[in-house]
Short mmCIF file of C-alpha atoms in Angstrom, two decimals:
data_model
loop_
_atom_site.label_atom_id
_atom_site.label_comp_id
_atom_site.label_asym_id
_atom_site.label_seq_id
_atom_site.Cartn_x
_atom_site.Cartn_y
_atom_site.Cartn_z
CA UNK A 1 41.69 17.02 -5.96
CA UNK A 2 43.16 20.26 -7.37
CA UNK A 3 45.96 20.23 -9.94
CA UNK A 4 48.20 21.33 -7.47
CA UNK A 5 47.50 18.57 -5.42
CA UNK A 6 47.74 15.87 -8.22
CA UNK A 7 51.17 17.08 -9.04
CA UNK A 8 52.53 17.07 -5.05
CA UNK A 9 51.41 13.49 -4.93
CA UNK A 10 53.26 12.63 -8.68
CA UNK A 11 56.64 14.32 -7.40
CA UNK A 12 56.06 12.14 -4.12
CA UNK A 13 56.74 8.78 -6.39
CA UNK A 14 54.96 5.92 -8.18
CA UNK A 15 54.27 4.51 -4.59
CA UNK A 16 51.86 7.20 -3.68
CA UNK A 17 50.30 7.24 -6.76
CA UNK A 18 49.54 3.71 -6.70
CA UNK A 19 48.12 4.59 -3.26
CA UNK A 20 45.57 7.30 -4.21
CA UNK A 21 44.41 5.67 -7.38
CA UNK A 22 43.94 2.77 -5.65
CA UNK A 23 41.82 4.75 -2.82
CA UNK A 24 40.14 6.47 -5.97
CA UNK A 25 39.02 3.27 -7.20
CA UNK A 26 37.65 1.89 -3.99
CA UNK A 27 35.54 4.54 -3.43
CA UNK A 28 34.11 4.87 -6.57
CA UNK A 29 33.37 1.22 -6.30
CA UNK A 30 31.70 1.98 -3.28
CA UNK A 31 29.20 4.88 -5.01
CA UNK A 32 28.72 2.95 -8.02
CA UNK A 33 27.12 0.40 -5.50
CA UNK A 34 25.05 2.46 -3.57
CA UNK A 35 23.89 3.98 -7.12
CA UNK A 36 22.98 0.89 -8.36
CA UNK A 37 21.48 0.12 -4.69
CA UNK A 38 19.08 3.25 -4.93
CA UNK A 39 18.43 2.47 -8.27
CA UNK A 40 17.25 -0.61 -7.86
CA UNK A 41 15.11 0.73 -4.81
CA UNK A 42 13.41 3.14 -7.26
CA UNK A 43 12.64 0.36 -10.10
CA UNK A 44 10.47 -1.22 -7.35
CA UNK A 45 6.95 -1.61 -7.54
CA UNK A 46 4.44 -3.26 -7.38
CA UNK A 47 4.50 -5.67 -10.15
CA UNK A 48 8.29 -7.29 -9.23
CA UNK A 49 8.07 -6.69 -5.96
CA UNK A 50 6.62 -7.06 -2.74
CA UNK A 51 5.47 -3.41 -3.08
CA UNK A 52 1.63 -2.98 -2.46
CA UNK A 53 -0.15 -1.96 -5.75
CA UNK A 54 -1.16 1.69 -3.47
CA UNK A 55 2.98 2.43 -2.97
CA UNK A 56 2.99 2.91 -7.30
CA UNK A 57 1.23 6.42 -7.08
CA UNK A 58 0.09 7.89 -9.96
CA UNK A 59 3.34 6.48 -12.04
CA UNK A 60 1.82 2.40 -12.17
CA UNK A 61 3.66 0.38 -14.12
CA UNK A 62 2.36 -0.88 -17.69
CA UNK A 63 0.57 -3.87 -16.99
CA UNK A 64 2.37 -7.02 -17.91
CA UNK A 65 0.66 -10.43 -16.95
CA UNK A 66 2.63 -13.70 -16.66
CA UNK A 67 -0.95 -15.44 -17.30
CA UNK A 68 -0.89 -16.68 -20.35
CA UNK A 69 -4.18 -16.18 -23.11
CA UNK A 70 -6.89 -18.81 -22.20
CA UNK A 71 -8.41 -19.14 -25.49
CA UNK A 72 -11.80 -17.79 -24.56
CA UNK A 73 -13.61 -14.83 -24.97
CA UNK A 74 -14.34 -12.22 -22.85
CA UNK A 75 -17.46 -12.25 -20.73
CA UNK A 76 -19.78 -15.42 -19.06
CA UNK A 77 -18.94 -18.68 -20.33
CA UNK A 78 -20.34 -21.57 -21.61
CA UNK A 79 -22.43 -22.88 -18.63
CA UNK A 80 -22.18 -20.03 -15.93
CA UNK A 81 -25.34 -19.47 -14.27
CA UNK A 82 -25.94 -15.82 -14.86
CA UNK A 83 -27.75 -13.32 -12.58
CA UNK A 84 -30.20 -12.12 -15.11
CA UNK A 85 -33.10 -10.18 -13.36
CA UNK A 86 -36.70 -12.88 -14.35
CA UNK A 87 -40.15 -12.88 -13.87
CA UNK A 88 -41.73 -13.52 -11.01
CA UNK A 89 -45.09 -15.84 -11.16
CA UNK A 90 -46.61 -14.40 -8.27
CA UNK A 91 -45.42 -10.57 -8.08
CA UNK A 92 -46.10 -9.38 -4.68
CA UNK A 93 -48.61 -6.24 -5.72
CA UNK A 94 -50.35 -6.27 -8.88
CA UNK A 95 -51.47 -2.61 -10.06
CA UNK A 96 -53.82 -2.25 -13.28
CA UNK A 97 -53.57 -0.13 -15.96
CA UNK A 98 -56.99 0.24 -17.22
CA UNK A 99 -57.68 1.41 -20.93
CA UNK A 100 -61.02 4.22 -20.62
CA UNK A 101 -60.66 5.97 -24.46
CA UNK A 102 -59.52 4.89 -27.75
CA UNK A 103 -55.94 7.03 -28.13
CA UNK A 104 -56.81 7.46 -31.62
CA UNK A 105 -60.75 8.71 -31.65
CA UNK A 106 -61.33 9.04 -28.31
CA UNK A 107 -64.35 6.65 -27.99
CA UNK A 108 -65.08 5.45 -24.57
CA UNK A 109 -64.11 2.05 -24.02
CA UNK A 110 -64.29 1.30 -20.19
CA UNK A 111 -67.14 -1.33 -21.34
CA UNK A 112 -65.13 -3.17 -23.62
CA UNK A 113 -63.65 -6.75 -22.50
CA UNK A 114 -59.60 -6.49 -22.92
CA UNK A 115 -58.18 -8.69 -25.17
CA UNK A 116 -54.94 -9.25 -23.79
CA UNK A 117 -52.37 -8.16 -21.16
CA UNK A 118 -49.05 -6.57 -21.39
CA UNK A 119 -47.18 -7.10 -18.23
CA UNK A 120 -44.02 -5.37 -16.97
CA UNK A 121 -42.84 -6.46 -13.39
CA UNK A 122 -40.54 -3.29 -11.25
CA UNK A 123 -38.12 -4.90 -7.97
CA UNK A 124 -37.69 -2.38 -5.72
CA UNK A 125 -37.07 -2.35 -1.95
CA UNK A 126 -40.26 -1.03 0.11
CA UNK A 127 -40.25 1.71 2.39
CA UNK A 128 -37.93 0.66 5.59
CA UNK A 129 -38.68 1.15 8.90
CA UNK A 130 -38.30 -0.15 12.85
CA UNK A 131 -41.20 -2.54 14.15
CA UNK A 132 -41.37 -1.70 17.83
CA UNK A 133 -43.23 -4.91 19.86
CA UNK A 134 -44.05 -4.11 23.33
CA UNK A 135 -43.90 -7.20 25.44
CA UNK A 136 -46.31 -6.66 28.38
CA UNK A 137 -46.40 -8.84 31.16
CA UNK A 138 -49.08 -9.57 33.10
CA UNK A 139 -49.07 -9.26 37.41
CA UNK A 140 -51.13 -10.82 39.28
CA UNK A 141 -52.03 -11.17 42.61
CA UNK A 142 -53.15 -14.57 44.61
CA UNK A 143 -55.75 -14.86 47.17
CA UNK A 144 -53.16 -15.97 49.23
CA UNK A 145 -51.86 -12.62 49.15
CA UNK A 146 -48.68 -13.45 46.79
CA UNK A 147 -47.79 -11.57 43.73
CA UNK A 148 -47.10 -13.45 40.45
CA UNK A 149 -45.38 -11.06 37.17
CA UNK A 150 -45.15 -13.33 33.97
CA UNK A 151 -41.82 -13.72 32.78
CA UNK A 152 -40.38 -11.49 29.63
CA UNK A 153 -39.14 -13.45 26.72
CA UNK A 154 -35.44 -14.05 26.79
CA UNK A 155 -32.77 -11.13 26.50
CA UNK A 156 -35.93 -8.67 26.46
CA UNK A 157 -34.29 -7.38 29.94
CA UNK A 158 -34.37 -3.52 29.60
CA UNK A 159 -37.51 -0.92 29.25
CA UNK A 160 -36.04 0.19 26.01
CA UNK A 161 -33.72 -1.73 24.01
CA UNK A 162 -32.23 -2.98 20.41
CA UNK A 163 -33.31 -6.10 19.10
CA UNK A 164 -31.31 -8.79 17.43
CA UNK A 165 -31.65 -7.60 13.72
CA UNK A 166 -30.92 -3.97 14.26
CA UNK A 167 -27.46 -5.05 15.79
CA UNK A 168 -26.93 -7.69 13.35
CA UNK A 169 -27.24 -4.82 10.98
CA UNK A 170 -25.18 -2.44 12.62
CA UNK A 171 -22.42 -4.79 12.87
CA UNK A 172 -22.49 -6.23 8.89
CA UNK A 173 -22.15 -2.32 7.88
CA UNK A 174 -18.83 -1.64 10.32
CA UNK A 175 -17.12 -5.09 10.50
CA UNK A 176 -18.16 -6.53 6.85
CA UNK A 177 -18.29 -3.36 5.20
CA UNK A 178 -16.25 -1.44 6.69
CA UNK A 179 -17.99 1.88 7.41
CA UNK A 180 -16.64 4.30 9.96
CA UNK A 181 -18.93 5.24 13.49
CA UNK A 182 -20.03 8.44 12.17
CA UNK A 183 -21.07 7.34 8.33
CA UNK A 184 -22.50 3.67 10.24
CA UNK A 185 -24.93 6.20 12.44
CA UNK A 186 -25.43 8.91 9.44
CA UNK A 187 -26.29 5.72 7.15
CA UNK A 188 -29.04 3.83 9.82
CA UNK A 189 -30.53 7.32 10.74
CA UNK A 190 -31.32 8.12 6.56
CA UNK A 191 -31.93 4.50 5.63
CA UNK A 192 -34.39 3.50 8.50
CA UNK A 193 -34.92 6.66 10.86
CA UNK A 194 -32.57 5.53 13.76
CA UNK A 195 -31.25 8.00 15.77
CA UNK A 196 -27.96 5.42 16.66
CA UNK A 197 -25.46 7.28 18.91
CA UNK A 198 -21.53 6.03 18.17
CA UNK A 199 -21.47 4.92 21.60
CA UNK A 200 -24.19 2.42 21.04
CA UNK A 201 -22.88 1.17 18.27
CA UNK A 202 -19.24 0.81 19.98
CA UNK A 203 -21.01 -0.99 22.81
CA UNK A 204 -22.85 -3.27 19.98
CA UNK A 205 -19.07 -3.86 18.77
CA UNK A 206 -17.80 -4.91 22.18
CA UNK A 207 -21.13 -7.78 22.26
CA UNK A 208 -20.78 -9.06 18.64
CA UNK A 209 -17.09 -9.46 19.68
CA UNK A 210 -18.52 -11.61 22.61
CA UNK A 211 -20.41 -13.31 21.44
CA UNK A 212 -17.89 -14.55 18.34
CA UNK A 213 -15.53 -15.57 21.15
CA UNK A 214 -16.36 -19.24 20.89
CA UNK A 215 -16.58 -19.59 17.60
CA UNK A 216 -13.30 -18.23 17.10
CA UNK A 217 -11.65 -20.71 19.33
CA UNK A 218 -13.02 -23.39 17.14
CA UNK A 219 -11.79 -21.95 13.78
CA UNK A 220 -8.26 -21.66 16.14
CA UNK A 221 -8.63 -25.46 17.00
CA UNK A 222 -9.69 -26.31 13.74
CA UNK A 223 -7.11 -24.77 12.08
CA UNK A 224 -4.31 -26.42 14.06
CA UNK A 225 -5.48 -30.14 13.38
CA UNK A 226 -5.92 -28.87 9.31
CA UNK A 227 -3.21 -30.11 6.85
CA UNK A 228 -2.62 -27.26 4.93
CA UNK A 229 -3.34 -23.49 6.19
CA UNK A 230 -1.97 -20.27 4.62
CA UNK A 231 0.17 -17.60 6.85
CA UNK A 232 0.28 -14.19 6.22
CA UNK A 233 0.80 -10.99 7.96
CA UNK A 234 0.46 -7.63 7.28
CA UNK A 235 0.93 -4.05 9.25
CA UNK A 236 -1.32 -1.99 10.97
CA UNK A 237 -1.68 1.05 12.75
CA UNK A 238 -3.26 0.54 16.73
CA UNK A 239 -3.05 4.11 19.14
CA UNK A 240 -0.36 5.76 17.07
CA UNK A 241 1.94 2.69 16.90
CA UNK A 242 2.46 -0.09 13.97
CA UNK A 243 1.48 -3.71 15.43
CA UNK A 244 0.81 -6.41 13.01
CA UNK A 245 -2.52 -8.34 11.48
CA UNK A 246 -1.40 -12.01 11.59
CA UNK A 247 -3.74 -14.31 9.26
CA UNK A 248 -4.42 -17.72 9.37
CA UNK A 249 -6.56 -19.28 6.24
CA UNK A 250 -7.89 -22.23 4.23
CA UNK A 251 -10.99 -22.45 1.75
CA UNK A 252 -13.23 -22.69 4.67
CA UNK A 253 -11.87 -20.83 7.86
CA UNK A 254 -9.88 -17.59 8.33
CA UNK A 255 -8.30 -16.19 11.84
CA UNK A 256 -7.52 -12.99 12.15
CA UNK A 257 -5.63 -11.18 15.46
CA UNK A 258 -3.80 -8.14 15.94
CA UNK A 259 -0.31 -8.25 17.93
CA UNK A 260 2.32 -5.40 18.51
CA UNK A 261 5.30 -8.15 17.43
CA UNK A 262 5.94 -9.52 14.10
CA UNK A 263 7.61 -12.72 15.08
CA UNK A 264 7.37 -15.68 16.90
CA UNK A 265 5.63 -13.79 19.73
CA UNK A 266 2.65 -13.06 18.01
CA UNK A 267 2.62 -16.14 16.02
CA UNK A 268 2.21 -18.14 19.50
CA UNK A 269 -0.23 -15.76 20.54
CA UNK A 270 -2.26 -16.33 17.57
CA UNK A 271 -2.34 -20.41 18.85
CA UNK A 272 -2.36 -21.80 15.06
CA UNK A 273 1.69 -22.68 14.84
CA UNK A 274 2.67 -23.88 17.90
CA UNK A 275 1.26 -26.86 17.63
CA UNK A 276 0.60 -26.94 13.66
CA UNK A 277 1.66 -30.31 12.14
CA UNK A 278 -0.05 -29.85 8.64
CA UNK A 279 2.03 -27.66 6.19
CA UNK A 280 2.51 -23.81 6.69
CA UNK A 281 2.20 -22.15 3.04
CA UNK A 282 3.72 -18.12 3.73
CA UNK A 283 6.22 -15.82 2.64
CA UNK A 284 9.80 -16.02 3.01
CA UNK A 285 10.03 -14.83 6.52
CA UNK A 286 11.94 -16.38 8.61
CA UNK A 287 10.75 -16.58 11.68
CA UNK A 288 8.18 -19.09 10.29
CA UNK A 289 10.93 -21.35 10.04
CA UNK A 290 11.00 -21.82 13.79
CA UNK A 291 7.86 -24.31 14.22
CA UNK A 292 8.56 -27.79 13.20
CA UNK A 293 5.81 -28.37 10.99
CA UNK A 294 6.16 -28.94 6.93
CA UNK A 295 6.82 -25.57 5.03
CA UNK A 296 5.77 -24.02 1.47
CA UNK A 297 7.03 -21.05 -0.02
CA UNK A 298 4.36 -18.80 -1.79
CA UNK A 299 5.62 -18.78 -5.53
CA UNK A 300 3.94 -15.52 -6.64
CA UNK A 301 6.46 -13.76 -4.47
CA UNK A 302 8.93 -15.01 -6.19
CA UNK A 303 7.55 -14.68 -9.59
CA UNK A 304 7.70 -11.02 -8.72
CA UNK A 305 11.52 -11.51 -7.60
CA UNK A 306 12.40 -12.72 -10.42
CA UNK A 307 10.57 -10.21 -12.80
CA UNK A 308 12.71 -7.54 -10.87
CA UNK A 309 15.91 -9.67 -11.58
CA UNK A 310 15.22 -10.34 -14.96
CA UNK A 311 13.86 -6.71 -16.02
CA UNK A 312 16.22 -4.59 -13.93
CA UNK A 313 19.50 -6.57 -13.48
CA UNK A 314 18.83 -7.81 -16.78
CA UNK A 315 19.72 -11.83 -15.71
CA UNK A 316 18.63 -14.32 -18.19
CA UNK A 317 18.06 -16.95 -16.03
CA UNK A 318 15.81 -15.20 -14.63
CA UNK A 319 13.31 -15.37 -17.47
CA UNK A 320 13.83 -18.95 -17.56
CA UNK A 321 12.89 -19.41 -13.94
CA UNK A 322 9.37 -17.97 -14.34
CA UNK A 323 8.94 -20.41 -17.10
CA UNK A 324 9.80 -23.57 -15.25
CA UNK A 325 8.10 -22.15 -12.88
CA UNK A 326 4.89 -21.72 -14.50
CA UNK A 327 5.35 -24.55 -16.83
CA UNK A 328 4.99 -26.88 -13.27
CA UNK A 329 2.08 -25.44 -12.31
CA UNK A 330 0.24 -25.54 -15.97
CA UNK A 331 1.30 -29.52 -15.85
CA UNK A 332 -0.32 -30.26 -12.35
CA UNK A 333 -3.31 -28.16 -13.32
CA UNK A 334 -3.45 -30.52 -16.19
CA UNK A 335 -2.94 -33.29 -14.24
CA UNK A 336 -5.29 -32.66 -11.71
CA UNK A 337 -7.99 -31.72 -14.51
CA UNK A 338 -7.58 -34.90 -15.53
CA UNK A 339 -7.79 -37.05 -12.45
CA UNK A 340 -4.39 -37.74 -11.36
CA UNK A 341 -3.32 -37.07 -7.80
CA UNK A 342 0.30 -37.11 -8.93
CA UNK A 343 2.57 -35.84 -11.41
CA UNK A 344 4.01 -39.43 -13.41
CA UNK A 345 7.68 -39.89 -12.60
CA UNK A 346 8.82 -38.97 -15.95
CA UNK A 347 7.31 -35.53 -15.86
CA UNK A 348 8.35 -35.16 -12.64
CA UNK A 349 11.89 -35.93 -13.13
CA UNK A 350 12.29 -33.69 -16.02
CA UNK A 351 10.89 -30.56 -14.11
CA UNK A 352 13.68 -31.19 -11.83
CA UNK A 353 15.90 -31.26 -14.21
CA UNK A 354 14.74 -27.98 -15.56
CA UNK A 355 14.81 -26.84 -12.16
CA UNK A 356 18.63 -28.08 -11.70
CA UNK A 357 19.21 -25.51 -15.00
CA UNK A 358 17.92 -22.80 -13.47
CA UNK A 359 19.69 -22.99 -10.45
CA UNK A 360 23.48 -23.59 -12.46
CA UNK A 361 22.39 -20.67 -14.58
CA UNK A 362 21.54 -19.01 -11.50
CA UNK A 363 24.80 -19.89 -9.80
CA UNK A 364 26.86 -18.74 -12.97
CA UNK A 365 25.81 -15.76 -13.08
CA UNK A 366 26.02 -14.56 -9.71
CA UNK A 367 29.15 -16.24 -8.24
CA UNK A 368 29.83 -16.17 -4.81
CA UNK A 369 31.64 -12.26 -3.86
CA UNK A 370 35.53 -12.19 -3.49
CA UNK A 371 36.37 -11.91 0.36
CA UNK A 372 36.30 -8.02 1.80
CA UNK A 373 39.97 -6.11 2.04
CA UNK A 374 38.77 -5.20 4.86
CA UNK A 375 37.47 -7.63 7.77
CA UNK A 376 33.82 -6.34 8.43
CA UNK A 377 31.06 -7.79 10.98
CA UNK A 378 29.18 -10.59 9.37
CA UNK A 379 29.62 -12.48 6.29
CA UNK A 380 29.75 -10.30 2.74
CA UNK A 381 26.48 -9.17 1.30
CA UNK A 382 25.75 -12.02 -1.77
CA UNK A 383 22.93 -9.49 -3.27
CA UNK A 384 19.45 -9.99 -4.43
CA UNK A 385 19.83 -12.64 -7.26
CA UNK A 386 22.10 -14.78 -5.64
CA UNK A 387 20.19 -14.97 -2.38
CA UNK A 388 16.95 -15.92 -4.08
CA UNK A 389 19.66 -18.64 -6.12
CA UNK A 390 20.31 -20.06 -2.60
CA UNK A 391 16.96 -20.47 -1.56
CA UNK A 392 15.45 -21.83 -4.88
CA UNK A 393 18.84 -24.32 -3.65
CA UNK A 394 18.87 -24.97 -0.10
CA UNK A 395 14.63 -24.62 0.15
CA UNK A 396 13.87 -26.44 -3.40
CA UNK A 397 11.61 -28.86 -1.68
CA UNK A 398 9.73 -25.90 -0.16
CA UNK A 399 9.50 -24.03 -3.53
CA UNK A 400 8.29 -27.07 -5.23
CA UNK A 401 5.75 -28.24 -2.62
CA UNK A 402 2.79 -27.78 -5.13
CA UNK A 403 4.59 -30.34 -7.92
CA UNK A 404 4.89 -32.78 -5.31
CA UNK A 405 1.72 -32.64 -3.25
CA UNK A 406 -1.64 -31.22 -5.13
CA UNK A 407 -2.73 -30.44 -2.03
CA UNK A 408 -0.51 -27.44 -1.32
CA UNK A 409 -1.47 -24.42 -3.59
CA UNK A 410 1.39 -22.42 -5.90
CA UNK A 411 0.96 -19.22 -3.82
CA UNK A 412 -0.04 -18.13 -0.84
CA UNK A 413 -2.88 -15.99 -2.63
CA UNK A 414 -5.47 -17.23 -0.44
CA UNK A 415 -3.82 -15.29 3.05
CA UNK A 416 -3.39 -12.26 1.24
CA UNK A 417 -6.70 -12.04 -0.20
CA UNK A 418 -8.16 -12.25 3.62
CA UNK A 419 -5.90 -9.47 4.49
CA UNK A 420 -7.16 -7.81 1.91
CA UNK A 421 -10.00 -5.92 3.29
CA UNK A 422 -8.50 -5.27 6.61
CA UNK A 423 -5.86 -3.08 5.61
CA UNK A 424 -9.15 -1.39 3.43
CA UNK A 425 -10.93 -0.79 6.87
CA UNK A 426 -7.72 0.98 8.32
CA UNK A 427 -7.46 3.72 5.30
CA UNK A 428 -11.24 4.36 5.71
CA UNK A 429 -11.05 4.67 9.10
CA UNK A 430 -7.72 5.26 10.45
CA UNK A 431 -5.56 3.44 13.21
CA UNK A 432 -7.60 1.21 16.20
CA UNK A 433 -8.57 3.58 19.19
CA UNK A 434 -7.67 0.87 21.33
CA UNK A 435 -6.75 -2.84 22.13
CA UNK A 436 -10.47 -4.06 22.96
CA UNK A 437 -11.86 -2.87 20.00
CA UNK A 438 -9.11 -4.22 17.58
CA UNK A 439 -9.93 -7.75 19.17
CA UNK A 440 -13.21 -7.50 19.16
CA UNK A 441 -12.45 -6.46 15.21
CA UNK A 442 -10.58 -9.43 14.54
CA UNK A 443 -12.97 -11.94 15.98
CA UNK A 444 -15.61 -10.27 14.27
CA UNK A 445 -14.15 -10.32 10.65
CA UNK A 446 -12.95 -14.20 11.77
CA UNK A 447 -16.50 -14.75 12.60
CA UNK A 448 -17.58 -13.45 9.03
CA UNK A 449 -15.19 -14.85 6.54
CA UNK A 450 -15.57 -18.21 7.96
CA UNK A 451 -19.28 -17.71 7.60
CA UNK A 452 -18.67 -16.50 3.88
CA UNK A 453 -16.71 -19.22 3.36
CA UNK A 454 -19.06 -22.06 4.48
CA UNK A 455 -21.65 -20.79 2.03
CA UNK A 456 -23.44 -18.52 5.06
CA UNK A 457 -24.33 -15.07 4.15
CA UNK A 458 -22.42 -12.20 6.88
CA UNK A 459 -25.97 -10.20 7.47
CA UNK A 460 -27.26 -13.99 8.12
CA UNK A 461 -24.78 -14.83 10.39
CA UNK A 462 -24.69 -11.88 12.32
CA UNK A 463 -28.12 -12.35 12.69
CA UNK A 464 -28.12 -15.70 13.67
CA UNK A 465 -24.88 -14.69 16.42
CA UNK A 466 -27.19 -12.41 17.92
CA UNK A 467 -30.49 -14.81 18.53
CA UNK A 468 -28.49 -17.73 19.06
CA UNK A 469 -27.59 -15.94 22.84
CA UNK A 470 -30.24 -13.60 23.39
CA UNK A 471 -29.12 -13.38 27.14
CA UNK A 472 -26.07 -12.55 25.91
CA UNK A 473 -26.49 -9.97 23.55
CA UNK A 474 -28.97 -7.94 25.74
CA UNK A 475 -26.77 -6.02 27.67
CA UNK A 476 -28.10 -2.42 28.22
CA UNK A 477 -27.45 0.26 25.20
#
């Protein structure tokens, strides 16, 4: 507005003043909002936020644990096993160093008896190469003019073919580790002279994936009668387009499948939920809520809400909500450290009634907004901190879950961790080509974790997968 202008609307009356400076105000109400809206979205990362750690660039923020100092000092404690490299009793070669002249003089002494031995033992890994067994089978031919061929072991079905180890290999190196087609084949052909073509090993992909088939429906059915199982999901990239890794975990199973939905679509494709009964532990997203089954919330989310609250909106109550927060889960650590399968009521009671502080705090500061001049679409935004108020509120029982039941963990730390590595394999080796090999992906990393899990090594139970169905697996390369 010019000075010309300012003065036109002054000689027009207090009215129109009134008007413009009221129209002044409201939209400079409206840019200090989206100010402090983009602000906000640039104070983000990956500490108070739901931000993966790889979003911070090159600016990461200072580190700042909410662990508090164990007491202990750095390094292997007090009873940890160690993986100290020992002596073997019986070395596999023995090589001796003989002693033929003095080092001093230079007198022969290749008659002289030794009196002692130093010894020095060296682990290394022998020269690696293919065995190649040729299975010949005899044909013969009966007086009675008939023709008999013995019959070839089992799965040996092809003049020229790729045993069970080879593949089991092959397979640990892309779907455990994670190596791409071309650095799989470069890797076989300098490690153990094998010429492997990426088409062989994407057909050795498609059989592992197979073969894992029924094993994955029985970590899907086992899963679905378990009593607690974490839920997470996370995006991918599959021909060009983002579809979404869905994760289903406890300590001793993990299903993993790929869907091009986020929601309730994919989550009754995955077959866990729609019949789960035990208690879901997962984020705060909502279509979750849709299944009847008993709910937790995963608390380091909102650890990292609240961080972002207390740090950048500068809420007090904030602060005191991690505390309660973590103040609950040091007492049922200490509980369950010292036998208890409960909380007592007192303790209990009181952390509710820290709980109820938090929340009134909460509540106070962030009262509910005034009602729009304008009727819009929808009811008014509440922002951030008072959202999270209403669902530490209306969802307490799900936020709390852990204090009440010491089966059901504080976070949902377990999911995420399985997810982990998947999202690892997609910036080694880009998006999924197409769907087959993304499912036979996700069965296959199923198939390993679960293994991992239950003690079971992935190279062993690849290996096992493969000679378990011989017929199976021996599909022509």
């Amino acid at each position: 507005m010019t000075r010309e202008d300012a003065l036109a609307v002054f000689r027009l009356g207090p009215d129109a003043v009134a008007d413009v400076l009221l129209g002044m105000d409201e939209r400079i109400r409206a840019q200090d909002a989206r100010i402090a809206k983009l602000e906000g979205m640039m104070a983000k990362n990956s500490r108070n936020s739901s931000k993966p750690p790889s979003s911070d660039g090159l600016a990461k923020p200072a580190p700042k644990s909410l662990r508090k100092k164990s007491g202990r000092k750095p390094g292997g404690q007090q009873g940890h096993p160690g993986g100290t490299l020992e002596r073997r009793k019986n070395p596999d070669v023995v090589e001796a160093h003989r002693v033929n002249r003095c080092e001093k003089c230079g007198c022969d002494l290749r008659n002289e008896k030794a009196q002692g031995m130093e010894q020095r033992q060296v682990f290394d890994i022998p020269p690696v190469e293919l065995l190649v067994t040729e299975h010949q089978a005899e044909v013969k031919q009966c007086a009675c003019g008939h023709t008999t061929t013995a019959a070839f072991p089992e799965g040996v079905v092809a003049p020229v073919q790729y045993g069970p180890r080879i593949k089991a290999t092959a397979i640990y190196l892309n779907g455990y580790q994670l190596l791409p087609y071309a650095r799989l084949c470069e890797t076989l052909r300098d490690l153990f002279n094998t010429p492997l073509s990426e088409g062989t090993l994407a057909n050795m992909v498609r059989q592992a994936g197979r073969l894992a088939q029924g094993s994955v429906d029985g970590i899907r059915d086992a899963l679905g009668a378990a009593a607690v199982v974490h839920f997470d999901e996370t995006g991918m990239r599959r021909n060009g387009k983002t579809n979404w890794m869905h994760c289903a975990s406890t300590p001793t199973m993990s299903l993993f499948t790929l869907h091009n939905r986020r929601g309730m679509e994919a989550m009754d494709a995955a077959g866990v939920l729609p019949g789960f009964a035990g208690t879901a532990v997962h984020d705060y997203w909502k279509s979750y809520y849709h299944y009847k089954c008993s709910h937790a919330l995963c608390n380091a989310h909102h650890l990292r809400d609240l961080t972002y609250i207390h740090e950048q909106m500068e809420q007090p109550w904030a602060e005191e909500a991690i505390g309660t927060l973590l103040s609950i889960k040091e007492g049922v650590e200490a509980a369950k450290a010292a036998g208890s399968a409960a909380l007592a009521p007192d303790t209990l009671r009181d952390f509710e009634q820290r709980w109820q502080q938090v929340l009134d705090q909460g509540y106070a500061a962030n009262p509910d907004p005034p009602p729009p001049k304008k009727k819009k679409r929808g009811p008014p935004a509440k922002g951030k901190a008072r959202n999270l108020v209403e669902r530490f509120d209306h969802r307490r029982r799900e936020v709390l879950a852990f204090m009440h039941d010491f089966d059901i963990p504080f976070d949902n730390n377990l999911a995420e961790r399985d997810l982990r590595m998947n999202k690892v394999k997609q910036k080694i080796s880009g998006c999924f080509r197409d769907t087959g090999h993304s499912e036979d992906f996700c069965r296959i990393r199923s198939y390993i974790c679960t293994a991992r899990k239950n003690t079971t090594g992935a190279f062993e139970a690849l290996s096992g997968l493969f000679q378990a169905h011989p017929a199976m697996s021996a599909a022509p390369e």
